[in-house]
PDB file of C-alpha atoms in Angstrom:
ATOM      1  CA  MET A  14       0.573   9.404  -9.443  1.00 42.00           C
ATOM      2  CA  SER A  15      -1.059   7.349 -12.182  1.00 47.00           C
ATOM      3  CA  LYS A  16      -4.211   8.870 -13.602  1.00 48.00           C
ATOM      4  CA  SER A  17      -6.034   5.507 -13.246  1.00 47.00           C
ATOM      5  CA  THR A  18      -6.187   4.567  -9.619  1.00 67.00           C
ATOM      6  CA  GLU A  19      -9.630   3.053  -9.117  1.00 88.00           C
ATOM      7  CA  ASN A  20      -8.273  -0.459  -8.351  1.00 89.00           C
ATOM      8  CA  LEU A  21      -5.610   1.007  -6.032  1.00 85.00           C
ATOM      9  CA  TYR A  22      -8.148   2.960  -4.035  1.00 82.00           C
ATOM     10  CA  SER A  23     -10.499   0.023  -4.028  1.00 86.00           C
ATOM     11  CA  LEU A  24      -7.789  -1.996  -2.318  1.00 83.00           C
ATOM     12  CA  LEU A  25      -7.185   0.841   0.134  1.00 80.00           C
ATOM     13  CA  LYS A  26     -10.888   0.916   0.949  1.00 78.00           C
ATOM     14  CA  ASP A  27     -10.727  -2.814   1.605  1.00 78.00           C
ATOM     15  CA  GLY A  28      -7.669  -2.179   3.751  1.00 61.00           C
ATOM     16  CA  VAL A  29      -9.647   0.061   6.076  1.00 58.00           C
ATOM     17  CA  ASN A  30     -11.002  -3.155   7.537  1.00 59.00           C
ATOM     18  CA  ASP A  31      -7.435  -4.244   8.254  1.00 56.00           C
ATOM     19  CA  ASN A  32      -6.049  -2.924  11.540  1.00 52.00           C
ATOM     20  CA  ASN A  33      -2.513  -2.385  10.249  1.00 55.00           C
ATOM     21  CA  THR A  34      -3.623  -0.520   7.123  1.00 49.00           C
ATOM     22  CA  ARG A  35      -6.198   1.541   9.078  1.00 45.00           C
ATOM     23  CA  GLY A  36      -3.566   2.611  11.547  1.00 48.00           C
ATOM     24  CA  GLU A  37      -1.176   3.724   8.810  1.00 51.00           C
ATOM     25  CA  ALA A  38      -3.928   5.512   6.917  1.00 45.00           C
ATOM     26  CA  ASN A  39      -4.753   7.603  10.001  1.00 45.00           C
ATOM     27  CA  ARG A  40      -1.164   8.822  10.238  1.00 46.00           C
ATOM     28  CA  ILE A  41      -0.384   9.819   6.637  1.00 44.00           C
ATOM     29  CA  ILE A  42      -1.169  12.680   4.342  1.00 42.00           C
ATOM     30  CA  SER A  43      -2.658  12.287   0.876  1.00 52.00           C
ATOM     31  CA  ASP A  44       0.733  12.334  -0.888  1.00 50.00           C
ATOM     32  CA  ASP A  45       1.619   9.093   0.860  1.00 68.00           C
ATOM     33  CA  LEU A  46      -1.576   7.231  -0.113  1.00 71.00           C
ATOM     34  CA  HIS A  47       0.012   5.892  -3.303  1.00 72.00           C
ATOM     35  CA  GLN A  48       2.828   4.337  -1.314  1.00 78.00           C
ATOM     36  CA  LEU A  49       0.353   2.802   1.071  1.00 81.00           C
ATOM     37  CA  ALA A  50      -1.712   1.488  -1.834  1.00 81.00           C
ATOM     38  CA  GLN A  51       1.396  -0.135  -3.323  1.00 82.00           C
ATOM     39  CA  LYS A  52       2.156  -1.766   0.023  1.00 87.00           C
ATOM     40  CA  LYS A  53      -1.379  -3.134   0.091  1.00 89.00           C
ATOM     41  CA  VAL A  54      -0.977  -4.513  -3.474  1.00 91.00           C
ATOM     42  CA  LEU A  55       2.233  -6.301  -2.563  1.00 92.00           C
ATOM     43  CA  HIS A  56       0.573  -7.784   0.538  1.00 92.00           C
ATOM     44  CA  GLU A  57      -2.307  -9.061  -1.596  1.00 94.00           C
ATOM     45  CA  LEU A  58       0.089 -10.589  -4.132  1.00 95.00           C
ATOM     46  CA  ASP A  59       2.142 -12.283  -1.470  1.00 95.00           C
ATOM     47  CA  SER A  60      -1.061 -13.794  -0.001  1.00 95.00           C
ATOM     48  CA  LEU A  61      -2.353 -14.830  -3.421  1.00 96.00           C
ATOM     49  CA  TYR A  62       0.899 -16.695  -4.225  1.00 96.00           C
ATOM     50  CA  GLU A  63       1.579 -18.101  -0.805  1.00 96.00           C
ATOM     51  CA  GLU A  64       1.130 -21.674  -2.072  1.00 95.00           C
ATOM     52  CA  TYR A  65       2.468 -21.015  -5.577  1.00 95.00           C
ATOM     53  CA  THR A  66       6.094 -20.153  -4.972  1.00 94.00           C
ATOM     54  CA  PHE A  67       8.834 -19.267  -7.388  1.00 91.00           C
ATOM     55  CA  ALA A  68      10.432 -22.638  -6.658  1.00 92.00           C
ATOM     56  CA  SER A  69       7.274 -24.570  -7.583  1.00 93.00           C
ATOM     57  CA  ALA A  70       6.884 -22.554 -10.785  1.00 92.00           C
ATOM     58  CA  LYS A  71      10.499 -23.155 -11.684  1.00 90.00           C
ATOM     59  CA  ASP A  72      10.035 -26.917 -11.153  1.00 90.00           C
ATOM     60  CA  ALA A  73       6.922 -26.859 -13.352  1.00 88.00           C
ATOM     61  CA  SER A  74       8.772 -25.103 -16.121  1.00 87.00           C
ATOM     62  CA  LEU A  75      11.602 -27.665 -16.010  1.00 85.00           C
ATOM     63  CA  THR A  76       9.154 -30.560 -16.226  1.00 79.00           C
ATOM     64  CA  ASP A  77       7.390 -28.882 -19.142  1.00 70.00           C
ATOM     65  CA  ASP A  78      10.684 -28.257 -20.909  1.00 58.00           C
ATOM     66  CA  LEU A  79      11.640 -31.937 -20.572  1.00 52.00           C
ATOM     67  CA  GLN A  80       8.236 -33.037 -22.000  1.00 59.00           C
ATOM     68  CA  ARG A  81       8.687 -30.670 -24.946  1.00 55.00           C
ATOM     69  CA  ARG A  82      12.140 -32.103 -25.786  1.00 52.00           C
ATOM     70  CA  ILE A  83      10.717 -35.643 -25.674  1.00 48.00           C
ATOM     71  CA  SER A  84       7.703 -34.711 -27.832  1.00 52.00           C
ATOM     72  CA  LYS A  85       9.921 -33.119 -30.505  1.00 50.00           C
ATOM     73  CA  ASN A  86      11.048 -36.637 -31.467  1.00 48.00           C
ATOM     74  CA  ASN A  87       7.473 -37.472 -32.453  1.00 49.00           C
ATOM     75  CA  VAL A  88       5.825 -34.209 -33.429  1.00 51.00           C
ATOM     76  CA  THR A  89       6.887 -31.442 -35.752  1.00 47.00           C
ATOM     77  CA  CYS A  90       6.595 -28.091 -33.936  1.00 55.00           C
ATOM     78  CA  GLU A  91       5.515 -25.068 -35.976  1.00 64.00           C
ATOM     79  CA  HIS A  92       7.882 -22.792 -34.052  1.00 69.00           C
ATOM     80  CA  GLU A  93      11.219 -23.975 -32.687  1.00 70.00           C
ATOM     81  CA  HIS A  94      12.386 -22.197 -29.522  1.00 72.00           C
ATOM     82  CA  THR A  95      15.811 -22.468 -27.885  1.00 71.00           C
ATOM     83  CA  GLU A  96      16.064 -23.821 -24.311  1.00 65.00           C
ATOM     84  CA  ASP A  97      17.278 -20.390 -23.127  1.00 62.00           C
ATOM     85  CA  SER A  98      14.118 -18.790 -24.477  1.00 66.00           C
ATOM     86  CA  LEU A  99      12.103 -21.013 -22.126  1.00 73.00           C
ATOM     87  CA  VAL A 100      14.173 -20.403 -18.966  1.00 75.00           C
ATOM     88  CA  TYR A 101      11.867 -19.426 -16.120  1.00 82.00           C
ATOM     89  CA  GLY A 102      12.380 -16.174 -14.251  1.00 79.00           C
ATOM     90  CA  GLU A 103      10.242 -13.561 -12.503  1.00 86.00           C
ATOM     91  CA  ILE A 104      10.338  -9.804 -12.342  1.00 86.00           C
ATOM     92  CA  ASP A 105      10.438  -8.114  -8.950  1.00 88.00           C
ATOM     93  CA  LEU A 106       6.805  -7.242  -8.238  1.00 91.00           C
ATOM     94  CA  GLN A 107       7.530  -4.073  -6.283  1.00 89.00           C
ATOM     95  CA  GLY A 108       9.598  -2.668  -9.170  1.00 89.00           C
ATOM     96  CA  PHE A 109       7.035  -3.815 -11.732  1.00 92.00           C
ATOM     97  CA  CYS A 110       4.147  -2.225  -9.823  1.00 91.00           C
ATOM     98  CA  ASP A 111       6.103   1.007  -9.523  1.00 89.00           C
ATOM     99  CA  LEU A 112       6.784   0.957 -13.249  1.00 91.00           C
ATOM    100  CA  LEU A 113       3.114   0.477 -14.104  1.00 92.00           C
ATOM    101  CA  MET A 114       1.920   3.094 -11.661  1.00 89.00           C
ATOM    102  CA  HIS A 115       4.420   5.848 -12.525  1.00 89.00           C
ATOM    103  CA  HIS A 116       5.539   5.322 -16.146  1.00 92.00           C
ATOM    104  CA  ILE A 117       2.655   3.681 -18.024  1.00 94.00           C
ATOM    105  CA  PRO A 118      -0.421   5.926 -18.340  1.00 92.00           C
ATOM    106  CA  HIS A 119      -3.551   3.846 -18.994  1.00 92.00           C
ATOM    107  CA  ASP A 120      -7.260   3.630 -18.296  1.00 92.00           C
ATOM    108  CA  SER A 121     -10.154   1.209 -18.388  1.00 94.00           C
ATOM    109  CA  ASP A 122     -10.058   0.991 -22.195  1.00 96.00           C
ATOM    110  CA  ASP A 123      -6.559  -0.458 -22.168  1.00 97.00           C
ATOM    111  CA  VAL A 124      -5.601  -4.160 -22.295  1.00 98.00           C
ATOM    112  CA  PHE A 125      -2.496  -5.589 -20.632  1.00 98.00           C
ATOM    113  CA  TYR A 126      -0.614  -8.624 -22.042  1.00 98.00           C
ATOM    114  CA  ASP A 127       2.319 -10.615 -20.609  1.00 98.00           C
ATOM    115  CA  LEU A 128       4.025 -12.686 -23.296  1.00 97.00           C
ATOM    116  CA  GLY A 129       5.509 -15.564 -21.387  1.00 94.00           C
ATOM    117  CA  SER A 130       3.414 -15.130 -18.240  1.00 96.00           C
ATOM    118  CA  GLY A 131       4.569 -18.196 -16.317  1.00 94.00           C
ATOM    119  CA  SER A 132       2.537 -18.528 -13.106  1.00 96.00           C
ATOM    120  CA  GLY A 133       0.898 -15.165 -13.774  1.00 97.00           C
ATOM    121  CA  ARG A 134       2.566 -12.899 -11.217  1.00 96.00           C
ATOM    122  CA  ALA A 135       3.038  -9.929 -13.541  1.00 96.00           C
ATOM    123  CA  VAL A 136      -0.521 -10.312 -14.821  1.00 98.00           C
ATOM    124  CA  PHE A 137      -1.949 -10.066 -11.336  1.00 98.00           C
ATOM    125  CA  ALA A 138       0.366  -7.219 -10.432  1.00 96.00           C
ATOM    126  CA  ALA A 139      -1.061  -5.353 -13.431  1.00 97.00           C
ATOM    127  CA  ARG A 140      -4.571  -6.320 -12.385  1.00 97.00           C
ATOM    128  CA  PHE A 141      -4.189  -5.029  -8.830  1.00 95.00           C
ATOM    129  CA  VAL A 142      -2.531  -1.717  -9.668  1.00 93.00           C
ATOM    130  CA  GLY A 143      -4.183  -1.008 -12.990  1.00 93.00           C
ATOM    131  CA  ASP A 144      -7.612  -0.166 -14.315  1.00 95.00           C
ATOM    132  CA  PHE A 145      -7.073  -2.215 -17.450  1.00 97.00           C
ATOM    133  CA  ARG A 146     -10.172  -3.566 -19.172  1.00 97.00           C
ATOM    134  CA  GLU A 147      -8.494  -6.979 -19.166  1.00 98.00           C
ATOM    135  CA  CYS A 148      -5.169  -8.497 -18.123  1.00 98.00           C
ATOM    136  CA  VAL A 149      -4.026 -11.467 -20.174  1.00 98.00           C
ATOM    137  CA  GLY A 150      -1.125 -13.885 -19.822  1.00 98.00           C
ATOM    138  CA  ILE A 151       0.179 -15.923 -22.759  1.00 98.00           C
ATOM    139  CA  GLU A 152       2.235 -19.005 -21.790  1.00 95.00           C
ATOM    140  CA  LEU A 153       3.579 -21.777 -23.966  1.00 93.00           C
ATOM    141  CA  LEU A 154       4.343 -24.293 -21.220  1.00 92.00           C
ATOM    142  CA  SER A 155       1.224 -26.135 -20.120  1.00 93.00           C
ATOM    143  CA  ASN A 156       2.265 -26.821 -16.530  1.00 94.00           C
ATOM    144  CA  LEU A 157       2.855 -23.132 -15.911  1.00 94.00           C
ATOM    145  CA  HIS A 158      -0.391 -22.243 -17.631  1.00 96.00           C
ATOM    146  CA  GLU A 159      -2.292 -24.611 -15.387  1.00 96.00           C
ATOM    147  CA  MET A 160      -0.605 -23.110 -12.338  1.00 96.00           C
ATOM    148  CA  ALA A 161      -1.702 -19.635 -13.443  1.00 97.00           C
ATOM    149  CA  ARG A 162      -5.245 -20.909 -13.909  1.00 98.00           C
ATOM    150  CA  SER A 163      -5.190 -22.324 -10.372  1.00 98.00           C
ATOM    151  CA  VAL A 164      -4.093 -18.943  -9.031  1.00 98.00           C
ATOM    152  CA  ARG A 165      -6.900 -17.326 -11.014  1.00 98.00           C
ATOM    153  CA  SER A 166      -9.415 -19.620  -9.330  1.00 98.00           C
ATOM    154  CA  LEU A 167      -8.115 -18.512  -5.948  1.00 97.00           C
ATOM    155  CA  TYR A 168      -8.214 -14.876  -7.117  1.00 97.00           C
ATOM    156  CA  ARG A 169     -11.856 -15.171  -8.186  1.00 97.00           C
ATOM    157  CA  PHE A 170     -12.848 -16.728  -4.874  1.00 95.00           C
ATOM    158  CA  GLN A 171     -10.954 -14.484  -2.426  1.00 93.00           C
ATOM    159  CA  TYR A 172      -9.675 -11.351  -4.155  1.00 93.00           C
ATOM    160  CA  GLN A 173     -11.739 -10.339  -7.183  1.00 95.00           C
ATOM    161  CA  HIS A 174     -14.482  -8.693  -5.133  1.00 94.00           C
ATOM    162  CA  LYS A 175     -11.980  -6.163  -3.776  1.00 93.00           C
ATOM    163  CA  LEU A 176     -11.406  -4.668  -7.257  1.00 95.00           C
ATOM    164  CA  ILE A 177     -13.474  -2.529  -9.586  1.00 95.00           C
ATOM    165  CA  HIS A 178     -11.761  -3.751 -12.749  1.00 96.00           C
ATOM    166  CA  GLN A 179     -11.524  -7.538 -12.406  1.00 96.00           C
ATOM    167  CA  ASN A 180     -10.967  -9.391 -15.688  1.00 98.00           C
ATOM    168  CA  VAL A 181      -8.003 -11.784 -15.800  1.00 98.00           C
ATOM    169  CA  ASN A 182      -7.398 -14.445 -18.458  1.00 98.00           C
ATOM    170  CA  PHE A 183      -4.673 -16.913 -19.321  1.00 98.00           C
ATOM    171  CA  VAL A 184      -4.075 -18.509 -22.738  1.00 98.00           C
ATOM    172  CA  CYS A 185      -1.868 -21.543 -23.362  1.00 96.00           C
ATOM    173  CA  SER A 186      -0.318 -20.692 -26.721  1.00 95.00           C
ATOM    174  CA  ASP A 187       2.822 -19.815 -28.579  1.00 95.00           C
ATOM    175  CA  LEU A 188       3.014 -16.020 -28.495  1.00 95.00           C
ATOM    176  CA  LEU A 189       3.747 -16.071 -32.234  1.00 95.00           C
ATOM    177  CA  ASP A 190       0.406 -17.807 -32.907  1.00 95.00           C
ATOM    178  CA  TYR A 191      -1.826 -15.747 -30.625  1.00 96.00           C
ATOM    179  CA  ASP A 192      -2.705 -12.518 -32.418  1.00 94.00           C
ATOM    180  CA  GLY A 193      -4.656 -10.810 -29.635  1.00 94.00           C
ATOM    181  CA  TRP A 194      -1.632  -9.104 -28.128  1.00 97.00           C
ATOM    182  CA  TRP A 195      -0.746  -7.070 -31.183  1.00 97.00           C
ATOM    183  CA  LYS A 196      -4.363  -6.553 -32.264  1.00 96.00           C
ATOM    184  CA  ASP A 197      -5.866  -5.205 -29.025  1.00 96.00           C
ATOM    185  CA  GLY A 198      -2.966  -5.027 -26.557  1.00 98.00           C
ATOM    186  CA  THR A 199      -2.139  -1.483 -25.452  1.00 98.00           C
ATOM    187  CA  VAL A 200       0.386  -2.368 -22.724  1.00 98.00           C
ATOM    188  CA  VAL A 201       2.462  -5.439 -23.540  1.00 98.00           C
ATOM    189  CA  TYR A 202       5.190  -6.894 -21.314  1.00 97.00           C
ATOM    190  CA  ILE A 203       7.794  -9.118 -22.989  1.00 96.00           C
ATOM    191  CA  PRO A 204      10.375 -10.771 -20.667  1.00 92.00           C
ATOM    192  CA  ASN A 205      12.760 -11.226 -23.652  1.00 90.00           C
ATOM    193  CA  LEU A 206      16.136 -11.106 -21.932  1.00 86.00           C
ATOM    194  CA  LEU A 207      17.074 -14.659 -22.997  1.00 83.00           C
ATOM    195  CA  PHE A 208      15.007 -14.833 -26.173  1.00 91.00           C
ATOM    196  CA  ASP A 209      17.044 -15.853 -29.205  1.00 91.00           C
ATOM    197  CA  ASN A 210      17.497 -13.401 -32.052  1.00 90.00           C
ATOM    198  CA  ASN A 211      15.138 -15.239 -34.354  1.00 93.00           C
ATOM    199  CA  LEU A 212      12.310 -15.109 -31.799  1.00 93.00           C
ATOM    200  CA  LYS A 213      12.946 -11.420 -31.082  1.00 94.00           C
ATOM    201  CA  ASP A 214      12.817 -10.644 -34.813  1.00 94.00           C
ATOM    202  CA  GLN A 215       9.504 -12.500 -35.207  1.00 95.00           C
ATOM    203  CA  ILE A 216       8.056 -10.618 -32.203  1.00 96.00           C
ATOM    204  CA  ALA A 217       9.233  -7.302 -33.638  1.00 97.00           C
ATOM    205  CA  GLU A 218       7.529  -8.100 -36.966  1.00 97.00           C
ATOM    206  CA  LYS A 219       4.215  -8.498 -35.178  1.00 97.00           C
ATOM    207  CA  ALA A 220       4.727  -5.678 -32.695  1.00 97.00           C
ATOM    208  CA  VAL A 221       4.869  -3.073 -35.452  1.00 97.00           C
ATOM    209  CA  ARG A 222       1.148  -3.840 -36.037  1.00 97.00           C
ATOM    210  CA  MET A 223       0.246  -2.581 -32.555  1.00 98.00           C
ATOM    211  CA  ARG A 224      -2.001   0.465 -32.379  1.00 97.00           C
ATOM    212  CA  THR A 225      -0.694   4.029 -32.089  1.00 97.00           C
ATOM    213  CA  GLY A 226       0.092   4.981 -28.468  1.00 98.00           C
ATOM    214  CA  ALA A 227       0.511   1.392 -27.269  1.00 98.00           C
ATOM    215  CA  PHE A 228       3.325   0.653 -24.779  1.00 98.00           C
ATOM    216  CA  LEU A 229       5.780  -2.238 -24.979  1.00 98.00           C
ATOM    217  CA  ILE A 230       7.832  -3.120 -21.939  1.00 97.00           C
ATOM    218  CA  CYS A 231      10.811  -5.442 -22.396  1.00 96.00           C
ATOM    219  CA  LEU A 232      14.117  -6.519 -20.825  1.00 93.00           C
ATOM    220  CA  LYS A 233      16.254  -6.260 -23.924  1.00 93.00           C
ATOM    221  CA  LYS A 234      16.226  -3.665 -26.682  1.00 95.00           C
ATOM    222  CA  PHE A 235      14.766  -4.379 -30.081  1.00 95.00           C
ATOM    223  CA  GLU A 236      17.384  -3.454 -32.693  1.00 91.00           C
ATOM    224  CA  GLY A 237      15.596  -3.882 -36.005  1.00 91.00           C
ATOM    225  CA  ALA A 238      15.173  -0.834 -38.243  1.00 95.00           C
ATOM    226  CA  ALA A 239      11.488  -1.520 -38.985  1.00 96.00           C
ATOM    227  CA  PHE A 240      10.662  -1.731 -35.239  1.00 97.00           C
ATOM    228  CA  ASN A 241      12.598   1.380 -34.310  1.00 96.00           C
ATOM    229  CA  SER A 242      11.058   3.370 -37.160  1.00 98.00           C
ATOM    230  CA  VAL A 243       7.613   3.091 -35.497  1.00 98.00           C
ATOM    231  CA  PHE A 244       8.515   2.771 -31.788  1.00 98.00           C
ATOM    232  CA  ASP A 245      10.101   5.442 -29.575  1.00 98.00           C
ATOM    233  CA  LEU A 246      12.237   4.371 -26.591  1.00 98.00           C
ATOM    234  CA  VAL A 247      10.693   6.560 -23.866  1.00 97.00           C
ATOM    235  CA  LYS A 248      12.191   5.141 -20.695  1.00 95.00           C
ATOM    236  CA  GLU A 249      15.090   2.931 -19.517  1.00 96.00           C
ATOM    237  CA  ARG A 250      15.436   1.916 -15.912  1.00 92.00           C
ATOM    238  CA  PRO A 251      16.865  -0.948 -13.794  1.00 90.00           C
ATOM    239  CA  VAL A 252      14.529  -3.442 -12.190  1.00 86.00           C
ATOM    240  CA  ALA A 253      15.154  -6.464  -9.947  1.00 81.00           C
ATOM    241  CA  MET A 254      14.641  -9.946 -11.381  1.00 79.00           C
ATOM    242  CA  SER A 255      14.716 -13.362  -9.734  1.00 75.00           C
ATOM    243  CA  TRP A 256      18.288 -13.794 -11.051  1.00 76.00           C
ATOM    244  CA  GLY A 257      19.523 -10.260 -10.321  1.00 78.00           C
ATOM    245  CA  GLU A 258      19.078  -6.753 -11.643  1.00 85.00           C
ATOM    246  CA  SER A 259      18.179  -6.133 -15.282  1.00 85.00           C
ATOM    247  CA  ASN A 260      17.341  -3.093 -17.387  1.00 92.00           C
ATOM    248  CA  THR A 261      13.760  -2.483 -18.424  1.00 95.00           C
ATOM    249  CA  TYR A 262      12.954  -0.649 -21.639  1.00 97.00           C
ATOM    250  CA  ILE A 263       9.644   1.103 -22.320  1.00 97.00           C
ATOM    251  CA  TYR A 264       8.719   1.734 -25.934  1.00 98.00           C
ATOM    252  CA  ARG A 265       5.683   3.628 -27.239  1.00 98.00           C
ATOM    253  CA  ARG A 266       4.153   3.057 -30.654  1.00 98.00           C
ATOM    254  CA  GLN A 267       4.178   6.212 -32.770  1.00 97.00           C
TER     255      GLN A 267
END
């Protein structure tokens, strides 16, 4: 079980007021509490995103992508990104929660970042299962960023009071321009499966500045010599995505 479980047990405490959760809690032994806590987290996430579906987020990303292509004719962009790099997809929340709970040791001094956070699902998954000081999503596409902010408003109104560690923020920015993730991020998720080689190389150049002991979670290996000279690949495991199964790689900064 993860060392940091204050938010998990806070949710379980809240669940005592729920008849279904209370009934299950009365029938299980302590070794099963983690599984029950994860079930509670997934229930909360499903409720939080009931009106913000994958389909609506996908539509928002397509609209944003079209607007970006039109604007390129009139404005010079500092960073050019391929269309594939902006394709919207989501990680399976059950698998991601399991990964954070069992394979990423952390505490309330740590900061979680999602680079390409979309509608914010992975950010809120990290928030509900983790005791991170802050959970931050960085998203380039403004429509998706605004959707994540809308979800955050709902979270603050209906869900935040259930947690001990509550901070969630979203930033609309190119991940190459926002320096917070490599300066104070200690657990960074990068959904880089379709990122082009140039973007991956630029991310790797900044990632090597992360602090000792920081974790980097990604969907495709980083191959550069400079990156691999300071990061150890500590775990590789499959995880479900919205388009099918993909490998997940966990690196730790030396």
